PDB file of C-alpha atoms in Angstrom:
ATOM      1  CA  MET A   1      74.768 151.349  90.962  1.00  0.00           C
ATOM      2  CA  GLN A   2      76.386 148.062  91.775  1.00  0.00           C
ATOM      3  CA  PHE A   3      79.201 149.944  92.923  1.00  0.00           C
ATOM      4  CA  LEU A   4      76.957 152.147  95.179  1.00  0.00           C
ATOM      5  CA  ASN A   5      75.294 149.010  96.565  1.00  0.00           C
ATOM      6  CA  ASN A   6      78.899 147.524  97.264  1.00  0.00           C
ATOM      7  CA  GLU A   7      80.001 150.713  99.005  1.00  0.00           C
ATOM      8  CA  LEU A   8      76.684 150.812 100.964  1.00  0.00           C
ATOM      9  CA  SER A   9      77.065 147.198 101.938  1.00  0.00           C
ATOM     10  CA  TYR A  10      80.714 147.827 102.810  1.00  0.00           C
ATOM     11  CA  TYR A  11      79.516 150.851 104.977  1.00  0.00           C
ATOM     12  CA  ILE A  12      76.825 148.921 106.875  1.00  0.00           C
ATOM     13  CA  GLN A  13      79.171 146.167 107.701  1.00  0.00           C
ATOM     14  CA  TYR A  14      81.692 148.743 108.852  1.00  0.00           C
ATOM     15  CA  LEU A  15      79.015 150.284 110.919  1.00  0.00           C
ATOM     16  CA  HIS A  16      78.165 146.845 112.454  1.00  0.00           C
ATOM     17  CA  GLU A  17      81.734 146.273 113.171  1.00  0.00           C
ATOM     18  CA  LEU A  18      82.210 149.629 114.725  1.00  0.00           C
ATOM     19  CA  ASP A  19      79.016 148.938 116.937  1.00  0.00           C
ATOM     20  CA  ASP A  20      80.597 145.584 117.937  1.00  0.00           C
ATOM     21  CA  LEU A  21      83.760 147.376 118.917  1.00  0.00           C
ATOM     22  CA  ARG A  22      81.949 149.970 120.897  1.00  0.00           C
ATOM     23  CA  THR A  23      79.952 147.097 122.629  1.00  0.00           C
ATOM     24  CA  GLN A  24      83.321 145.247 123.539  1.00  0.00           C
ATOM     25  CA  LEU A  25      84.977 148.633 124.400  1.00  0.00           C
ATOM     26  CA  SER A  26      81.942 149.424 126.824  1.00  0.00           C
ATOM     27  CA  PHE A  27      82.121 145.896 128.083  1.00  0.00           C
ATOM     28  CA  THR A  28      85.941 146.106 128.733  1.00  0.00           C
ATOM     29  CA  GLN A  29      85.659 149.527 130.213  1.00  0.00           C
ATOM     30  CA  ALA A  30      82.917 148.347 132.684  1.00  0.00           C
ATOM     31  CA  THR A  31      85.192 145.320 133.581  1.00  0.00           C
ATOM     32  CA  ALA A  32      88.171 147.497 134.208  1.00  0.00           C
ATOM     33  CA  GLU A  33      86.024 149.883 136.348  1.00  0.00           C
ATOM     34  CA  ALA A  34      84.763 146.915 138.350  1.00  0.00           C
ATOM     35  CA  SER A  35      88.290 145.521 138.783  1.00  0.00           C
ATOM     36  CA  ALA A  36      89.661 148.946 139.867  1.00  0.00           C
ATOM     37  CA  ALA A  37      86.849 149.390 142.415  1.00  0.00           C
ATOM     38  CA  SER A  38      87.385 145.864 143.513  1.00  0.00           C
ATOM     39  CA  ALA A  39      91.211 146.564 143.955  1.00  0.00           C
ATOM     40  CA  LYS A  40      90.456 149.728 145.638  1.00  0.00           C
ATOM     41  CA  SER A  41      88.102 148.004 148.195  1.00  0.00           C
ATOM     42  CA  ALA A  42      90.753 145.186 148.773  1.00  0.00           C
ATOM     43  CA  GLN A  43      93.341 147.824 149.163  1.00  0.00           C
ATOM     44  CA  MET A  44      91.239 149.721 151.816  1.00  0.00           C
ATOM     45  CA  GLN A  45      90.594 146.485 153.496  1.00  0.00           C
ATOM     46  CA  CYS A  46      94.247 145.751 153.694  1.00  0.00           C
ATOM     47  CA  LEU A  47      94.981 149.208 155.108  1.00  0.00           C
ATOM     48  CA  SER A  48      92.183 148.698 157.757  1.00  0.00           C
ATOM     49  CA  LEU A  49      93.546 145.252 158.783  1.00  0.00           C
ATOM     50  CA  LEU A  50      97.076 146.702 158.754  1.00  0.00           C
ATOM     51  CA  LYS A  51      95.788 149.601 161.215  1.00  0.00           C
ATOM     52  CA  GLU A  52      94.013 146.961 163.254  1.00  0.00           C
ATOM     53  CA  LEU A  53      97.183 144.829 163.284  1.00  0.00           C
ATOM     54  CA  ASN A  54      99.452 147.840 164.450  1.00  0.00           C
ATOM     55  CA  GLU A  55      96.797 148.680 167.268  1.00  0.00           C
ATOM     56  CA  LYS A  56      96.785 144.958 168.431  1.00  0.00           C
ATOM     57  CA  ASP A  57     100.657 144.938 168.382  1.00  0.00           C
ATOM     58  CA  ILE A  58     100.797 148.025 170.519  1.00  0.00           C
ATOM     59  CA  SER A  59      98.301 146.710 172.902  1.00  0.00           C
ATOM     60  CA  LEU A  60     100.202 143.423 173.020  1.00  0.00           C
ATOM     61  CA  LYS A  61     103.170 145.210 174.014  1.00  0.00           C
ATOM     62  CA  GLU A  62     101.418 147.262 176.655  1.00  0.00           C
ATOM     63  CA  HIS A  63     100.112 143.963 177.913  1.00  0.00           C
ATOM     64  CA  GLU A  64     103.415 142.205 177.883  1.00  0.00           C
ATOM     65  CA  LEU A  65     104.911 145.253 179.872  1.00  0.00           C
ATOM     66  CA  ARG A  66     102.159 144.959 182.485  1.00  0.00           C
ATOM     67  CA  VAL A  67     102.609 141.293 182.802  1.00  0.00           C
ATOM     68  CA  ASN A  68     106.410 141.759 183.225  1.00  0.00           C
ATOM     69  CA  LYS A  69     105.438 144.442 185.947  1.00  0.00           C
ATOM     70  CA  LEU A  70     103.068 142.045 187.755  1.00  0.00           C
ATOM     71  CA  GLY A  71     105.670 139.260 187.612  1.00  0.00           C
ATOM     72  CA  GLU A  72     108.290 141.571 189.326  1.00  0.00           C
ATOM     73  CA  GLN A  73     105.823 142.687 191.977  1.00  0.00           C
ATOM     74  CA  LEU A  74     105.017 139.051 192.692  1.00  0.00           C
ATOM     75  CA  ASP A  75     108.509 138.152 192.886  1.00  0.00           C
ATOM     76  CA  LEU A  76     109.055 141.056 195.213  1.00  0.00           C
ATOM     77  CA  LEU A  77     106.230 140.129 197.417  1.00  0.00           C
ATOM     78  CA  GLN A  78     107.396 136.379 197.693  1.00  0.00           C
ATOM     79  CA  LYS A  79     110.966 137.729 198.571  1.00  0.00           C
ATOM     80  CA  ASP A  80     109.295 140.059 201.284  1.00  0.00           C
ATOM     81  CA  LEU A  81     107.124 137.262 202.477  1.00  0.00           C
ATOM     82  CA  GLN A  82     110.284 134.833 202.817  1.00  0.00           C
ATOM     83  CA  ALA A  83     112.102 137.592 204.519  1.00  0.00           C
ATOM     84  CA  ARG A  84     109.386 138.010 207.017  1.00  0.00           C
ATOM     85  CA  GLU A  85     109.045 134.379 207.913  1.00  0.00           C
ATOM     86  CA  LEU A  86     112.714 134.079 208.377  1.00  0.00           C
ATOM     87  CA  SER A  87     112.758 137.238 210.728  1.00  0.00           C
ATOM     88  CA  GLN A  88     109.810 135.756 212.462  1.00  0.00           C
ATOM     89  CA  MET A  89     111.587 132.708 213.151  1.00  0.00           C
ATOM     90  CA  GLN A  90     114.864 134.317 214.147  1.00  0.00           C
ATOM     91  CA  LEU A  91     113.034 136.563 216.494  1.00  0.00           C
ATOM     92  CA  LYS A  92     111.395 133.468 218.320  1.00  0.00           C
ATOM     93  CA  ASP A  93     114.684 131.750 218.458  1.00  0.00           C
ATOM     94  CA  GLU A  94     116.386 134.843 219.986  1.00  0.00           C
ATOM     95  CA  VAL A  95     113.831 135.348 222.678  1.00  0.00           C
ATOM     96  CA  ILE A  96     114.005 131.602 223.639  1.00  0.00           C
ATOM     97  CA  ARG A  97     117.848 131.745 223.641  1.00  0.00           C
ATOM     98  CA  ILE A  98     117.868 134.841 225.949  1.00  0.00           C
ATOM     99  CA  GLU A  99     115.303 133.571 228.203  1.00  0.00           C
ATOM    100  CA  THR A 100     117.409 130.234 228.569  1.00  0.00           C
ATOM    101  CA  ASP A 101     120.609 132.229 228.971  1.00  0.00           C
ATOM    102  CA  ILE A 102     119.179 134.302 231.786  1.00  0.00           C
ATOM    103  CA  MET A 103     117.721 131.161 233.604  1.00  0.00           C
ATOM    104  CA  ASP A 104     121.135 129.532 233.133  1.00  0.00           C
ATOM    105  CA  ALA A 105     122.916 132.370 234.473  1.00  0.00           C
ATOM    106  CA  VAL A 106     120.684 132.643 237.510  1.00  0.00           C
ATOM    107  CA  ALA A 107     120.868 128.752 238.073  1.00  0.00           C
ATOM    108  CA  LYS A 108     124.729 128.951 237.828  1.00  0.00           C
ATOM    109  CA  ALA A 109     124.512 131.544 240.490  1.00  0.00           C
ATOM    110  CA  GLY A 110     122.897 129.261 242.651  1.00  0.00           C
ATOM    111  CA  SER A 111     120.424 129.885 245.513  1.00  0.00           C
ATOM    112  CA  ARG A 112     122.919 132.116 247.832  1.00  0.00           C
ATOM    113  CA  SER A 113     120.289 134.238 249.169  1.00  0.00           C
ATOM    114  CA  ASP A 114     116.445 134.924 249.104  1.00  0.00           C
ATOM    115  CA  LYS A 115     117.319 137.723 246.611  1.00  0.00           C
ATOM    116  CA  ASP A 116     118.297 135.136 244.105  1.00  0.00           C
ATOM    117  CA  ASN A 117     115.115 133.025 244.693  1.00  0.00           C
ATOM    118  CA  GLU A 118     113.143 136.289 244.391  1.00  0.00           C
ATOM    119  CA  LEU A 119     114.955 136.827 240.948  1.00  0.00           C
ATOM    120  CA  LEU A 120     113.988 133.422 239.916  1.00  0.00           C
ATOM    121  CA  LYS A 121     110.454 133.916 240.799  1.00  0.00           C
ATOM    122  CA  ILE A 122     110.599 137.242 238.925  1.00  0.00           C
ATOM    123  CA  LEU A 123     112.134 135.427 235.999  1.00  0.00           C
ATOM    124  CA  SER A 124     109.411 132.675 236.097  1.00  0.00           C
ATOM    125  CA  ASP A 125     106.914 135.384 236.124  1.00  0.00           C
ATOM    126  CA  VAL A 126     108.227 137.371 233.371  1.00  0.00           C
ATOM    127  CA  SER A 127     109.031 134.224 231.089  1.00  0.00           C
ATOM    128  CA  PRO A 128     105.265 133.521 230.589  1.00  0.00           C
ATOM    129  CA  ARG A 129     104.674 137.170 229.937  1.00  0.00           C
ATOM    130  CA  ASN A 130     107.513 137.320 227.370  1.00  0.00           C
ATOM    131  CA  VAL A 131     105.969 134.151 225.719  1.00  0.00           C
ATOM    132  CA  GLN A 132     102.633 135.738 225.662  1.00  0.00           C
ATOM    133  CA  ASN A 133     104.161 138.846 224.275  1.00  0.00           C
ATOM    134  CA  LEU A 134     106.130 136.905 221.696  1.00  0.00           C
ATOM    135  CA  ASN A 135     103.028 134.805 220.841  1.00  0.00           C
ATOM    136  CA  ASN A 136     101.158 138.071 220.188  1.00  0.00           C
ATOM    137  CA  LEU A 137     103.754 139.264 218.096  1.00  0.00           C
ATOM    138  CA  LEU A 138     103.987 136.141 216.176  1.00  0.00           C
ATOM    139  CA  ASN A 139     100.162 136.228 215.623  1.00  0.00           C
ATOM    140  CA  ALA A 140     100.634 139.618 214.266  1.00  0.00           C
ATOM    141  CA  LYS A 141     103.350 138.462 211.868  1.00  0.00           C
ATOM    142  CA  ASP A 142     101.141 135.425 210.899  1.00  0.00           C
ATOM    143  CA  THR A 143      98.394 137.744 210.023  1.00  0.00           C
ATOM    144  CA  GLU A 144     100.752 139.867 207.997  1.00  0.00           C
ATOM    145  CA  ILE A 145     102.118 136.805 206.208  1.00  0.00           C
ATOM    146  CA  ALA A 146      98.504 135.561 205.490  1.00  0.00           C
ATOM    147  CA  ARG A 147      97.658 139.018 204.012  1.00  0.00           C
ATOM    148  CA  LEU A 148     100.813 138.948 201.834  1.00  0.00           C
ATOM    149  CA  ARG A 149     100.027 135.454 200.621  1.00  0.00           C
ATOM    150  CA  GLU A 150      96.448 136.557 199.709  1.00  0.00           C
ATOM    151  CA  GLU A 151      97.985 139.492 197.657  1.00  0.00           C
ATOM    152  CA  ILE A 152     100.504 137.082 195.980  1.00  0.00           C
ATOM    153  CA  ARG A 153      97.487 134.833 195.184  1.00  0.00           C
ATOM    154  CA  ILE A 154      95.510 137.706 193.829  1.00  0.00           C
ATOM    155  CA  LEU A 155      98.582 138.869 191.665  1.00  0.00           C
ATOM    156  CA  SER A 156      99.097 135.532 190.602  1.00  0.00           C
ATOM    157  CA  ALA A 157      95.564 135.042 189.396  1.00  0.00           C
ATOM    158  CA  HIS A 158      95.639 138.535 187.648  1.00  0.00           C
ATOM    159  CA  TRP A 159      98.935 137.523 186.093  1.00  0.00           C
ATOM    160  CA  THR A 160      97.659 134.219 184.702  1.00  0.00           C
ATOM    161  CA  ASN A 161      94.612 136.090 183.279  1.00  0.00           C
ATOM    162  CA  LYS A 162      96.668 138.687 181.518  1.00  0.00           C
ATOM    163  CA  THR A 163      98.918 135.837 180.279  1.00  0.00           C
ATOM    164  CA  LYS A 164      95.955 134.045 178.655  1.00  0.00           C
ATOM    165  CA  GLU A 165      94.626 137.393 177.205  1.00  0.00           C
ATOM    166  CA  LEU A 166      98.105 138.084 175.673  1.00  0.00           C
ATOM    167  CA  GLU A 167      98.194 134.447 174.282  1.00  0.00           C
ATOM    168  CA  SER A 168      94.797 134.884 172.637  1.00  0.00           C
ATOM    169  CA  GLN A 169      95.953 138.229 171.100  1.00  0.00           C
ATOM    170  CA  VAL A 170      99.209 136.512 169.871  1.00  0.00           C
ATOM    171  CA  TYR A 171      96.957 133.782 168.217  1.00  0.00           C
ATOM    172  CA  TYR A 172      94.674 136.317 166.663  1.00  0.00           C
ATOM    173  CA  ILE A 173      97.523 138.300 165.435  1.00  0.00           C
ATOM    174  CA  SER A 174      99.250 135.329 163.899  1.00  0.00           C
ATOM    175  CA  PHE A 175      96.137 134.124 162.480  1.00  0.00           C
ATOM    176  CA  ILE A 176      95.579 137.378 160.655  1.00  0.00           C
ATOM    177  CA  HIS A 177      99.148 137.292 159.289  1.00  0.00           C
ATOM    178  CA  LYS A 178      98.577 133.652 157.821  1.00  0.00           C
ATOM    179  CA  ARG A 179      95.321 134.525 156.294  1.00  0.00           C
ATOM    180  CA  PRO A 180      95.579 134.810 152.554  1.00  0.00           C
ATOM    181  CA  PRO A 181      94.704 138.238 151.046  1.00  0.00           C
TER     182      PRO A 181
END
């Protein structure tokens, strides 16, 4: 009987150890499942952040292309404006030079006859009209130059805004890269 009691005691102890092992196994399994779920969640979050990063990178490149294109347009407008201003000054100088040449030629010819005096009167009348026409032309050019300057100002402001937007996106992307996982 003693032997049976010993065996029964050993059997009960064995059952307690087996229950303890089952509890430990259940706890370990629950911990492993929680760790796996956490790892899967972290992996999904990493994939989501990677997708967002790729989208931002593409957007950043598109904005950079737009900013570069706006910069090129701004440069072309400024060159066009400078060319028009130079053309305007050359036109004015040329008209004044031609009028001076005509007046000098008539003056050199002298006042030989009434026809020459009449020619001087015509030139005197035509010269103010030429000046008026020149002034009208210059006013039109000034208006066009003012319009081009306004376009340049608008493009410059747009370019500045796009540059700031691009810089903020670069900052955001660099912040994401530096953030610990």
